[in-house]
PDB file of C-alpha atoms in Angstrom:
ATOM      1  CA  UNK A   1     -76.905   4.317  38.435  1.00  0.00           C
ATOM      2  CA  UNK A   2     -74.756   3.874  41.663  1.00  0.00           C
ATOM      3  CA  UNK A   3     -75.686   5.013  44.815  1.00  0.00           C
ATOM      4  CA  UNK A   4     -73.462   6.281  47.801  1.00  0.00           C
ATOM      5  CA  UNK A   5     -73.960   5.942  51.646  1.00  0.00           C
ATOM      6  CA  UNK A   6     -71.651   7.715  54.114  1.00  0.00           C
ATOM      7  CA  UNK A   7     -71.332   7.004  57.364  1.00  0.00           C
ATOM      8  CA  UNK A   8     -68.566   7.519  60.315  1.00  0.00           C
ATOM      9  CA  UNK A   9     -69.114  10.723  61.205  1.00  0.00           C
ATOM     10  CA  UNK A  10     -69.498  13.096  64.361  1.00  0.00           C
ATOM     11  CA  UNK A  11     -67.985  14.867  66.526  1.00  0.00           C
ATOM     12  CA  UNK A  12     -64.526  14.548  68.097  1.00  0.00           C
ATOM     13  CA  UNK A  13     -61.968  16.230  69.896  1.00  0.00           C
ATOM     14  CA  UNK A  14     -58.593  17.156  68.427  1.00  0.00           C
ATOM     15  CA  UNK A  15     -56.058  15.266  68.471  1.00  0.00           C
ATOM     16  CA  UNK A  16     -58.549  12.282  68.213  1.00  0.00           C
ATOM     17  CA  UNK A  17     -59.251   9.980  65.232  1.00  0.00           C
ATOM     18  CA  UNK A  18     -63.044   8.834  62.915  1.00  0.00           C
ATOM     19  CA  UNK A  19     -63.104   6.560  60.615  1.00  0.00           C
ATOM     20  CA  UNK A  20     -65.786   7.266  57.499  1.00  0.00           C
ATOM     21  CA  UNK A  21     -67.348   4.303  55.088  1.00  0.00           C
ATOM     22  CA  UNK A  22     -68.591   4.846  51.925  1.00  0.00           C
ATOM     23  CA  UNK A  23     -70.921   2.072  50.404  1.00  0.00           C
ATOM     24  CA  UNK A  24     -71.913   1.954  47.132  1.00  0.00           C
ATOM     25  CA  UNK A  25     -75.270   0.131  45.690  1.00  0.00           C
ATOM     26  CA  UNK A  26     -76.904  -0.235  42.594  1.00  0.00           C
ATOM     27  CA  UNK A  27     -75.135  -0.509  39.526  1.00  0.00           C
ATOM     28  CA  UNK A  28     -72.020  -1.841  41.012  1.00  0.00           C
ATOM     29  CA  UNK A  29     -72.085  -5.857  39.713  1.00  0.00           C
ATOM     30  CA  UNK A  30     -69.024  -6.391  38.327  1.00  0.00           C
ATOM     31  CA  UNK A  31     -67.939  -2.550  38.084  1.00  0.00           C
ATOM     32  CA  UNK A  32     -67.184  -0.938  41.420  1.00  0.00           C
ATOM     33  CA  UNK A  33     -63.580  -2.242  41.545  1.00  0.00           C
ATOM     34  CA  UNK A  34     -62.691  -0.156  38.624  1.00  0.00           C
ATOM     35  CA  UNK A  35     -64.527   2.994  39.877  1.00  0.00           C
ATOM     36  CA  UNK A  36     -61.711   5.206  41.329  1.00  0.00           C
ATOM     37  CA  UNK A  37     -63.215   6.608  44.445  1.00  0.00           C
ATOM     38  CA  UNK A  38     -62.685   9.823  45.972  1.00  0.00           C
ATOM     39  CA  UNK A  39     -63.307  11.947  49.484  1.00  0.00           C
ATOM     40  CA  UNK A  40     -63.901  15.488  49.291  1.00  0.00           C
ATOM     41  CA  UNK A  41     -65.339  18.259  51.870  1.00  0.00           C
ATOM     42  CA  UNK A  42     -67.085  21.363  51.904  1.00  0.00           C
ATOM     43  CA  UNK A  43     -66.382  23.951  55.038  1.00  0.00           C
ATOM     44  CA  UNK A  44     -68.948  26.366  56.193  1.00  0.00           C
ATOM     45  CA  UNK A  45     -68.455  29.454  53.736  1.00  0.00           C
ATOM     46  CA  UNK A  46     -65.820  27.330  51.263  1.00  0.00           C
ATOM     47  CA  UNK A  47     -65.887  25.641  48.490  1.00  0.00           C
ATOM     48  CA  UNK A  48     -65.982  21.432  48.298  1.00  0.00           C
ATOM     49  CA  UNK A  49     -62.290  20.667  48.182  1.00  0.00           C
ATOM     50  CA  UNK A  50     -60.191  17.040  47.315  1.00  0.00           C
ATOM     51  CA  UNK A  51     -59.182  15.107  50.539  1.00  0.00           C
ATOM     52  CA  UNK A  52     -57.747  12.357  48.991  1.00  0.00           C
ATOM     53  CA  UNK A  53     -58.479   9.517  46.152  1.00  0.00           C
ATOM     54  CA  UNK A  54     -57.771   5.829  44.909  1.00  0.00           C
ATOM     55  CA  UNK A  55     -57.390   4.599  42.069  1.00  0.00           C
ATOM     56  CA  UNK A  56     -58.113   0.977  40.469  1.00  0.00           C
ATOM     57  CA  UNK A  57     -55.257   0.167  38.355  1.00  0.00           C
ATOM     58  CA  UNK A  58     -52.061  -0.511  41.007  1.00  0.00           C
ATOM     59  CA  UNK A  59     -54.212   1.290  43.507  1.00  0.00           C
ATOM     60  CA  UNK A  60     -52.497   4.347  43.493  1.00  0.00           C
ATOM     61  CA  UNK A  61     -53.326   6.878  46.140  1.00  0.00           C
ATOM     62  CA  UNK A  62     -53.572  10.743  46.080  1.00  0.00           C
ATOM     63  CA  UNK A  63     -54.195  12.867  48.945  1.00  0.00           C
ATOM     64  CA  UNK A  64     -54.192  16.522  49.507  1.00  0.00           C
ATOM     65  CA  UNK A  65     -51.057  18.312  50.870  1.00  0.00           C
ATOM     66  CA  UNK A  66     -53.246  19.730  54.270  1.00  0.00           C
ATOM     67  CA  UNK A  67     -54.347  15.598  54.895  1.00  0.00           C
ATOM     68  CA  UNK A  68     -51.169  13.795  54.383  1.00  0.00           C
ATOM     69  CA  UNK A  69     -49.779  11.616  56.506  1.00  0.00           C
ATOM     70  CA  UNK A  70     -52.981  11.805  58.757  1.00  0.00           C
ATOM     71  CA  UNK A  71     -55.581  10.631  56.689  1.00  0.00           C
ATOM     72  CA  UNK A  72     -55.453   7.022  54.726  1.00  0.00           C
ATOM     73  CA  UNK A  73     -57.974   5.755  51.766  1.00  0.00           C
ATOM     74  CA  UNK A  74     -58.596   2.607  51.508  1.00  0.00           C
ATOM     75  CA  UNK A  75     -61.420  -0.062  49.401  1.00  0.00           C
ATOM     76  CA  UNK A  76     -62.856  -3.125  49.612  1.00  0.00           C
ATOM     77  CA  UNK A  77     -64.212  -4.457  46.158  1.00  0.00           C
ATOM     78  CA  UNK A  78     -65.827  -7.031  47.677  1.00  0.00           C
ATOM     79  CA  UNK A  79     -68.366  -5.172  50.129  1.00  0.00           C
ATOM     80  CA  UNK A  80     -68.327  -2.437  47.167  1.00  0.00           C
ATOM     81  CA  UNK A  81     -66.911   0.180  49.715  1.00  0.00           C
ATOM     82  CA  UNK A  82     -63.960   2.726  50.414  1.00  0.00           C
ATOM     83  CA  UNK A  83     -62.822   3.697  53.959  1.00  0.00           C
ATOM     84  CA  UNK A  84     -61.370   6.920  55.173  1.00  0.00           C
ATOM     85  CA  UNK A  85     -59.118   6.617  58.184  1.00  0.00           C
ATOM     86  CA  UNK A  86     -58.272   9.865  59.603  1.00  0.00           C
ATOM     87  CA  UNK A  87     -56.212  10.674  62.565  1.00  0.00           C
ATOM     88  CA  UNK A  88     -54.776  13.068  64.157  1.00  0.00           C
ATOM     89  CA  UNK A  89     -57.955  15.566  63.707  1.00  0.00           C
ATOM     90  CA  UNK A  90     -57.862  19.258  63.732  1.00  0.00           C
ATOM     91  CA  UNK A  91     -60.422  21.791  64.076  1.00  0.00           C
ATOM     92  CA  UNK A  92     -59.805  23.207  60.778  1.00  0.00           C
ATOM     93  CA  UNK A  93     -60.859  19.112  59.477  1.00  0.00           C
ATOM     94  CA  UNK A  94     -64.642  19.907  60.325  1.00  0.00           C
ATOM     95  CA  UNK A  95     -66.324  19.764  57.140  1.00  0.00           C
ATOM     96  CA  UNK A  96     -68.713  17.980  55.554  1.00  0.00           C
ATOM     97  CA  UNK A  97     -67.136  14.781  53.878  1.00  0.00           C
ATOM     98  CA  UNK A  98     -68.585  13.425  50.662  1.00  0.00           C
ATOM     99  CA  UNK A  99     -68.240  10.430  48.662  1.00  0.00           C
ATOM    100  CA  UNK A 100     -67.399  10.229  45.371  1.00  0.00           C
ATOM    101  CA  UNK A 101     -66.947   7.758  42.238  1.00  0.00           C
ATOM    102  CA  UNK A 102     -66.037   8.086  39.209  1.00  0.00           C
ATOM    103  CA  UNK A 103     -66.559   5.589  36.353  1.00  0.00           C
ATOM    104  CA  UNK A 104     -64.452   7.193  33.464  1.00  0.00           C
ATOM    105  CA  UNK A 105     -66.994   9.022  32.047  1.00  0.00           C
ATOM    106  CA  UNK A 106     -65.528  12.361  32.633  1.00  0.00           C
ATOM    107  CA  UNK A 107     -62.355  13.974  32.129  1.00  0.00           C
ATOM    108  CA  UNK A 108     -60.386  15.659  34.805  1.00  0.00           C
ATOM    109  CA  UNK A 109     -57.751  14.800  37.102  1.00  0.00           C
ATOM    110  CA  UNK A 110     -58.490  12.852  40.451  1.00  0.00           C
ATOM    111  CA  UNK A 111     -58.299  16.244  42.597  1.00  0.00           C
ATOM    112  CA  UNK A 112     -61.574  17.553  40.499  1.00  0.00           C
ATOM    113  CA  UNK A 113     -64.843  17.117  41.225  1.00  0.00           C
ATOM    114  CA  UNK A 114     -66.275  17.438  37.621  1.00  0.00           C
ATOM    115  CA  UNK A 115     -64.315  14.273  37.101  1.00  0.00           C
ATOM    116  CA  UNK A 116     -66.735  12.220  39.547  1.00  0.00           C
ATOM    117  CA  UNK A 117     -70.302  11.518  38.462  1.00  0.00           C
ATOM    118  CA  UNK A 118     -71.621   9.960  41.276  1.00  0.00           C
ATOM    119  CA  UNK A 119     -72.055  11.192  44.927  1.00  0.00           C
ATOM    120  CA  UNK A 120     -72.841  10.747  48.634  1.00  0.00           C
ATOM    121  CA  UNK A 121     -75.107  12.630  50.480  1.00  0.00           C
ATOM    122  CA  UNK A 122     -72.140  13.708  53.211  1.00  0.00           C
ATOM    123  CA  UNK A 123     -71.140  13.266  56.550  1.00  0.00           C
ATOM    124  CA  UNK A 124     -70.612  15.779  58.905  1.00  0.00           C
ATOM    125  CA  UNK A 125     -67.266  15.709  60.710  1.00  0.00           C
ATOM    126  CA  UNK A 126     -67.049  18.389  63.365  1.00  0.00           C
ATOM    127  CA  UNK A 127     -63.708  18.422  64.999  1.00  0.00           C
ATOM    128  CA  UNK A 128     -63.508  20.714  68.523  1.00  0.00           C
ATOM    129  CA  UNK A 129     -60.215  22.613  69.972  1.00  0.00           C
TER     130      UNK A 129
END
């Protein structure tokens, strides 16, 4: 089992920039750098969407259309965690932002969130006008 902490997030203006960590735990010994990891967020009244992902192999990156070129994904294997940078916040950002990993087990593409089997509890990012 692997276990996922978020933390980074809160309440900002617009315009103005967080930065959320993800830290994993448990079984991660020798494993977490090949976990691709992956943000999502659920919106009051909307359905948990894909923010953006990274893989392992080349560490190819994947964001959604509404976060690029604002928000960057990035790991570090070695503290078994994954960083999202975002800047340039807007209201329409505020969301709760999960974690996610996914070890291979499931099939999918990286923008699904069947394809992850483990989670974070969230963060709340609340982004004012």
């Amino acid at each position: 089992q692997v276990q996922l902490v978020e933390s980074g997030g809160g309440l900002v203006q617009a315009g103005g920039s967080l930065r959320l960590s993800c830290s994993a735990s448990g079984h991660t010994f020798n494993t977490f750098s090949r976990y691709v990891m992956g943000w999502f967020r659920q919106a009051p009244g909307k359905e948990r969407e894909f923010v953006a992902a990274l893989g392992w192999a080349g560490r190819r990156t994947y964001y959604a259309d509404s976060v690029k070129d604002r928000f960057t994904i990035s790991r570090d294997d070695a503290k078994n965690s994954v960083y999202l940078q975002m800047n340039s916040l807007k209201p329409e950002d505020t969301a709760v932002y999960y974690c996610a990993a996914d070890s291979g087990v499931n099939s999918g593409t990286f923008t699904y969130d069947g394809k992850y089997n483990y989670w974070g509890q969230g963060t709340q990012v609340t982004v004012s006008s």
